[in-house]
Coordinates of C-alpha atoms and ligand atoms in Angstrom, one line a residue:
M87 CA 27.3 5.0 -10.7
R88 CA 23.5 5.4 -10.5
G89 CA 20.6 3.0 -10.5
I90 CA 17.2 2.0 -9.3
V91 CA 16.6 -0.5 -6.6
T92 CA 14.4 -3.3 -8.0
K93 CA 14.4 -5.8 -5.1
S94 CA 15.4 -5.8 -1.5
T95 CA 16.0 -8.9 0.6
G96 CA 16.9 -7.3 3.9
S97 CA 20.6 -6.9 3.6
W98 CA 21.1 -7.1 -0.2
Y99 CA 19.6 -4.9 -2.8
S100 CA 19.4 -5.5 -6.5
V101 CA 20.1 -2.3 -8.4
K102 CA 19.5 -1.8 -12.1
A103 CA 22.2 0.3 -13.5
E104 CA 21.9 2.9 -16.2
D105 CA 23.3 0.4 -18.8
D106 CA 20.5 -2.1 -17.8
S107 CA 22.8 -4.5 -16.0
Y108 CA 22.0 -5.6 -12.5
I109 CA 24.3 -5.4 -9.5
E110 CA 23.9 -6.7 -6.0
C111 CA 24.5 -3.9 -3.5
R112 CA 24.7 -3.6 0.3
I113 CA 24.7 -0.6 2.5
L114 CA 27.3 0.5 5.0
G115 CA 26.6 2.9 7.8
K116 CA 23.3 4.4 8.4
F117 CA 20.7 6.1 6.4
R118 CA 18.0 7.7 8.5
M119 CA 14.7 9.3 7.8
K120 CA 14.1 12.3 10.1
E121 CA 10.5 11.6 10.8
F122 CA 10.5 8.1 12.0
E123 CA 12.4 4.9 12.7
L124 CA 12.7 2.5 9.8
T125 CA 13.4 -1.2 9.7
N126 CA 14.8 -0.8 6.2
P127 CA 16.6 2.2 4.9
V128 CA 16.3 1.5 1.2
A129 CA 13.2 0.6 -0.7
V130 CA 12.3 -0.8 -4.1
G131 CA 12.0 2.2 -6.4
D132 CA 14.7 4.2 -4.7
I133 CA 17.2 5.9 -7.0
V134 CA 20.7 5.3 -5.5
T135 CA 24.3 6.0 -6.2
Y136 CA 26.8 3.2 -5.5
E137 CA 30.4 2.3 -5.8
I138 CA 31.8 -1.0 -7.0
E139 CA 33.7 -2.8 -4.3
S140 CA 37.3 -3.3 -5.5
G141 CA 37.9 -6.7 -7.0
E142 CA 34.2 -7.7 -6.6
R143 CA 31.1 -7.6 -8.7
K144 CA 29.2 -6.2 -5.8
G145 CA 28.4 -2.6 -4.9
I146 CA 28.0 -0.4 -1.9
I147 CA 25.1 2.1 -1.9
K148 CA 26.4 5.5 -1.1
T149 CA 23.5 7.9 -1.4
I150 CA 19.7 7.7 -1.8
E151 CA 18.1 10.4 -3.9
P152 CA 15.2 12.3 -2.4
R153 CA 12.0 10.3 -2.7
R154 CA 9.1 11.8 -4.7
N155 CA 6.8 9.7 -2.5
Y156 CA 6.9 6.5 -0.6
I157 CA 4.6 3.8 0.9
V158 CA 5.2 2.7 4.5
R159 CA 3.5 0.4 6.8
Q160 CA 4.0 -0.6 10.4
S161 CA 6.7 -3.2 10.7
P162 CA 5.3 -6.6 11.5
R163 CA 8.2 -7.3 13.9
M164 CA 8.8 -4.0 15.6
K165 CA 5.7 -2.2 16.5
H166 CA 7.4 1.2 16.7
H167 CA 9.2 1.0 13.4
L168 CA 7.9 1.5 10.0
H169 CA 8.8 -0.6 7.0
L170 CA 9.4 1.2 3.7
I171 CA 7.6 -0.8 1.0
A172 CA 8.3 1.2 -2.1
A173 CA 9.4 4.7 -3.3
N174 CA 8.8 6.9 -6.3
I175 CA 5.6 5.3 -7.5
D176 CA 3.0 6.7 -9.9
Q177 CA -0.1 4.7 -8.6
A178 CA -1.2 1.9 -6.4
L179 CA -3.6 -0.9 -7.2
V180 CA -5.6 -2.5 -4.5
I181 CA -7.0 -5.8 -5.6
V182 CA -10.0 -7.2 -3.8
T183 CA -12.7 -9.8 -4.3
V184 CA -16.3 -9.9 -3.2
Q185 CA -16.4 -13.7 -3.2
D186 CA -13.7 -16.3 -2.6
P187 CA -12.3 -14.7 -0.4
S188 CA -15.1 -12.4 0.7
L189 CA -14.4 -8.7 1.0
K190 CA -12.7 -7.9 4.3
P191 CA -14.6 -4.9 5.8
G192 CA -12.4 -1.8 6.0
F193 CA -9.6 -3.3 4.0
I194 CA -9.9 -0.8 1.1
D195 CA -10.1 2.1 3.5
R196 CA -7.1 1.0 5.4
Y197 CA -5.2 0.5 2.2
L198 CA -6.1 4.0 1.1
L199 CA -4.5 5.3 4.3
M200 CA -1.2 4.1 2.9
T201 CA -1.5 5.9 -0.4
E202 CA -3.5 9.0 0.4
P203 CA -1.0 10.8 2.6
H204 CA 1.4 11.0 -0.3
D205 CA -1.2 11.7 -3.0
V206 CA -0.5 8.4 -4.7
P207 CA -3.5 7.7 -7.0
A208 CA -5.2 4.5 -6.0
I209 CA -7.0 2.2 -8.3
I210 CA -9.5 -0.3 -6.8
V211 CA -9.8 -3.5 -8.7
F212 CA -12.5 -6.1 -8.0
N213 CA -11.2 -9.4 -9.4
K214 CA -13.0 -12.7 -10.0
V215 CA -16.1 -11.2 -11.5
D216 CA -16.6 -14.5 -13.4
I217 CA -17.7 -16.2 -10.2
Y218 CA -19.8 -13.5 -8.7
N219 CA -23.5 -14.3 -8.0
N220 CA -26.1 -11.6 -8.3
E221 CA -25.7 -10.4 -4.8
S222 CA -21.9 -10.1 -5.2
I223 CA -22.4 -8.1 -8.3
L224 CA -24.7 -5.7 -6.4
V225 CA -22.1 -5.4 -3.7
M226 CA -19.3 -4.7 -6.2
N227 CA -21.4 -2.1 -8.0
Y228 CA -22.2 -0.4 -4.7
F229 CA -18.6 -0.1 -3.8
R230 CA -17.5 0.9 -7.2
E231 CA -20.0 3.7 -7.3
L232 CA -19.0 4.8 -3.8
Y233 CA -15.3 5.0 -4.5
E234 CA -15.8 6.5 -7.9
S235 CA -17.9 9.2 -6.3
I236 CA -15.0 10.0 -3.9
G237 CA -12.6 10.2 -6.8
Y238 CA -10.9 6.8 -7.1
T239 CA -10.7 4.8 -10.3
T240 CA -12.2 1.3 -10.1
F241 CA -12.3 -1.8 -12.3
G242 CA -14.3 -5.1 -12.3
V243 CA -12.1 -7.8 -13.8
S244 CA -11.5 -11.5 -14.1
A245 CA -8.0 -13.0 -14.5
M246 CA -9.9 -16.2 -15.5
D247 CA -12.1 -15.1 -18.4
L248 CA -10.2 -11.9 -19.0
T249 CA -13.1 -9.5 -18.5
G250 CA -11.8 -6.0 -18.2
V251 CA -8.2 -7.1 -18.3
D252 CA -7.2 -5.0 -21.3
E253 CA -8.7 -1.8 -19.8
L254 CA -6.8 -2.4 -16.6
K255 CA -3.6 -3.1 -18.5
N256 CA -3.9 0.2 -20.4
A257 CA -4.1 2.0 -17.1
L258 CA -0.7 0.5 -16.1
I259 CA 1.4 1.0 -19.2
G260 CA 4.1 3.6 -18.9
K261 CA 3.6 3.9 -15.1
T262 CA 5.2 2.5 -12.0
T263 CA 2.4 0.7 -10.2
L264 CA 2.4 -0.8 -6.7
V265 CA 0.2 -3.9 -6.6
G266 CA -1.3 -4.9 -3.3
G267 CA -4.2 -6.9 -1.8
Q268 CA -4.8 -9.8 0.5
S269 CA -3.4 -13.1 -0.5
G270 CA -5.8 -15.3 -2.6
V271 CA -7.5 -12.4 -4.3
G272 CA -5.6 -13.2 -7.6
K273 CA -2.8 -10.6 -7.7
S274 CA -0.4 -13.0 -9.3
S275 CA -3.0 -14.4 -11.7
L276 CA -4.1 -10.9 -12.8
V277 CA -0.6 -9.6 -13.4
Q278 CA 0.1 -12.8 -15.4
A279 CA -3.1 -12.3 -17.4
M280 CA -2.1 -8.7 -18.3
F281 CA 1.6 -9.3 -18.8
P282 CA 2.2 -12.9 -19.7
H283 CA 5.9 -12.4 -20.3
L284 CA 6.4 -11.7 -16.5
N285 CA 7.2 -14.6 -14.3
L286 CA 6.1 -13.7 -10.8
K287 CA 7.3 -16.4 -8.6
T288 CA 6.2 -16.5 -5.0
K289 CA 8.8 -14.5 -3.2
E290 CA 8.0 -15.7 0.2
I291 CA 11.0 -16.9 2.2
S292 CA 10.3 -18.7 5.4
S293 CA 12.9 -19.0 8.1
H294 CA 12.7 -21.2 11.2
S295 CA 13.4 -19.8 14.7
G296 CA 12.7 -21.1 18.1
K297 CA 9.5 -19.2 18.2
G298 CA 8.0 -20.8 15.2
V299 CA 7.9 -20.1 11.5
H300 CA 8.1 -16.5 10.3
T301 CA 7.3 -15.6 6.8
T302 CA 9.2 -12.7 5.4
T303 CA 8.1 -11.2 2.2
F304 CA 9.8 -8.7 0.0
A305 CA 8.7 -6.3 -2.7
E306 CA 10.0 -6.6 -6.1
M307 CA 9.9 -4.5 -9.2
F308 CA 9.2 -6.0 -12.6
E309 CA 9.7 -4.1 -15.8
L310 CA 7.0 -4.2 -18.4
K311 CA 8.1 -4.5 -22.0
E312 CA 5.2 -2.2 -22.9
G313 CA 6.8 0.5 -20.7
G314 CA 6.5 1.1 -17.0
S315 CA 6.8 -1.4 -14.2
I316 CA 4.9 -3.1 -11.5
I317 CA 6.0 -3.6 -7.9
D318 CA 4.6 -6.8 -6.4
T319 CA 4.1 -6.7 -2.6
P320 CA 3.3 -10.2 -1.5
G321 CA 3.6 -9.1 2.2
I322 CA 0.7 -6.7 2.6
K323 CA -1.9 -8.8 4.4
T324 CA -2.9 -6.7 7.3
L325 CA -2.4 -3.0 7.7
S326 CA -1.9 -1.1 10.9
Y327 CA -1.0 2.5 11.4
N328 CA 0.5 3.6 14.6
N329 CA 2.4 6.2 12.7
L330 CA -0.9 8.1 12.1
T331 CA -2.8 10.2 14.5
P332 CA -6.6 10.3 14.4
M333 CA -6.3 13.8 12.8
D334 CA -4.1 12.3 10.0
V335 CA -6.9 9.7 9.4
A336 CA -9.5 12.5 9.3
H337 CA -7.4 14.4 6.7
N338 CA -6.9 11.4 4.5
F339 CA -10.5 10.4 4.2
R340 CA -10.8 12.5 1.1
E341 CA -14.5 13.4 1.2
F342 CA -14.4 14.1 4.9
F343 CA -11.5 16.5 4.4
A344 CA -13.4 18.2 1.6
L345 CA -16.3 18.9 4.0
S346 CA -14.1 19.8 7.0
D347 CA -14.1 23.5 6.0
E348 CA -17.7 23.6 6.9
C349 CA -17.2 21.9 10.3
R350 CA -17.3 24.4 13.2
F351 CA -13.8 23.4 14.2
S352 CA -12.8 23.0 10.6
A353 CA -9.3 21.5 10.3
K354 CA -9.3 20.4 14.0
C355 CA -12.6 18.5 13.8
T356 CA -12.3 14.7 14.2
H357 CA -15.9 14.3 13.1
M358 CA -16.6 12.1 16.1
N359 CA -18.9 14.2 18.3
E360 CA -18.0 17.8 17.8
P361 CA -20.9 20.2 17.6
G362 CA -21.5 21.7 14.1
C363 CA -19.7 18.8 12.3
A364 CA -20.4 18.9 8.6
V365 CA -19.4 15.2 8.2
I366 CA -21.9 14.1 10.8
A367 CA -24.5 16.3 9.1
G368 CA -23.5 14.7 5.8
L369 CA -24.0 11.3 7.3
E370 CA -27.6 12.3 8.2
D371 CA -28.4 13.7 4.7
G372 CA -26.6 10.9 2.9
T373 CA -23.7 12.8 1.3
I374 CA -21.3 10.8 3.5
N375 CA -21.5 7.1 3.2
D376 CA -22.2 5.3 6.4
I377 CA -19.9 2.3 5.7
R378 CA -17.0 4.7 5.1
Y379 CA -17.9 6.5 8.3
Q380 CA -18.0 3.2 10.3
N381 CA -14.6 2.2 9.0
Y382 CA -13.3 5.6 9.9
Q383 CA -14.6 5.3 13.4
A384 CA -13.1 1.8 13.8
I385 CA -9.7 3.0 12.6
V386 CA -9.7 6.0 14.9
A387 CA -10.8 3.8 17.9
E388 CA -8.0 1.4 17.2
L389 CA -5.4 4.2 17.1
N390 CA -6.8 5.7 20.4
E391 CA -6.6 2.2 22.0
Q392 CA -3.0 1.8 20.8
N393 CA -2.1 5.2 22.2
H394 CA -3.9 4.4 25.5
W395 CA -1.7 1.3 26.0
E396 CA 1.4 3.2 25.0
R397 CA 0.7 5.7 27.7
K398 CA 0.1 3.0 30.3
K399 CA 3.3 1.3 29.4
K400 CA 5.2 4.5 29.9
M401 CA 3.7 5.1 33.4
Ligands
GDP56 N1 -12.5 -17.8 -10.7 C1 -11.4 -17.1 -10.6 N2 -10.4 -17.5 -9.9 C2 -9.3 -16.7 -9.9 C3 -9.2 -15.5 -10.6 N3 -8.0 -14.9 -10.3 C4 -7.3 -15.8 -9.5 N4 -8.1 -16.9 -9.2 C5 -7.7 -18.0 -8.4 O1 -7.6 -17.6 -7.1 C6 -6.5 -18.3 -6.4 C7 -5.5 -17.3 -5.9 O2 -4.8 -16.6 -7.0 P1 -3.4 -16.0 -6.9 O3 -3.1 -15.3 -8.2 O4 -2.4 -16.9 -6.4 O5 -3.7 -14.9 -5.7 P2 -2.6 -14.0 -4.9 O6 -2.4 -14.6 -3.6 O7 -3.4 -12.7 -4.7 O8 -1.4 -13.8 -5.8 C8 -5.9 -19.2 -7.5 O9 -6.5 -20.5 -7.3 C9 -6.4 -18.6 -8.8 O10 -6.5 -19.6 -9.8 C10 -10.3 -15.1 -11.3 O11 -10.4 -14.0 -11.9 N5 -11.4 -15.9 -11.3
MG57 MG1 0.6 -14.1 -5.4
ZN58 ZN1 -16.3 17.5 11.5

């Protein structure tokens, strides 16, 4: 029996079978990924084979088919583990706002570090354009031009007055799209505006423990009747990356990577203070955007700091 995982709640997985029925499955034993430790072995979007447990209407996942790509982030609980968010996706939306809430500096660039390593096309969506004042519109246009010039698709939309909603919808039909963004930016409202037949409930489950309240959030795949599906990820609020090295970051800032051939130390250049660095030269002549560069520096500094404390702990 073969199917696709549409939801994971930690120990149980909803699997959509080839006959369109759903079955709850669990896993026995261990599935490992060679490269790193995972908190969850199976992700939404995984194609799995399973067996029905005798006398039950439940299944056991036996194998996971090789993933075309996947999105991971650092586990919020275990700093050294990664959490698989989704697998086998066609594109990822990052929804942001300039106003209410204001744009969090670096959020887009951090998000792109999740998608870029696996060549997952990212679409940057500015929502709530209906409430933007003149200054917010200038800010949005500035960033839309910046990211378009690097090669990303961008949209300016409103889930409220439906500006741009049809155009965005057209970009989603027939594809498997991961939807992310900080809470409050209008993810649920926007999905609802594009696909009114979907009923995205809040999938946040709180559990009490002695240490306080933890909120656990789970990704879920929703099928579009127009074709394709979206994966809602209510949990992505902050992004950290101790799975990446500074060099990985350099390679995944697309326009830096494109210039790195011209750096004296080419593929080894971190574009921080090396002599003959084409990215630093680009910063001076304006071909590299200074906000992108500042975000890059901040991310690399954060990684170096994490690694510094790792080394101290080991000593
Ligand atoms: N003015 C305006 N408000 C919006 C828009 N989209 C969402 N909102 C409001 O923003 C708040 C958060 O929306 P929600 O969809 O729950 O955001 P989520 O946390 O990202 O899923 C709600 O009060 C929505 O009514 C929009 O395009 N314009
Ligand atoms: Mg929501
Ligand atoms: Zn360089």
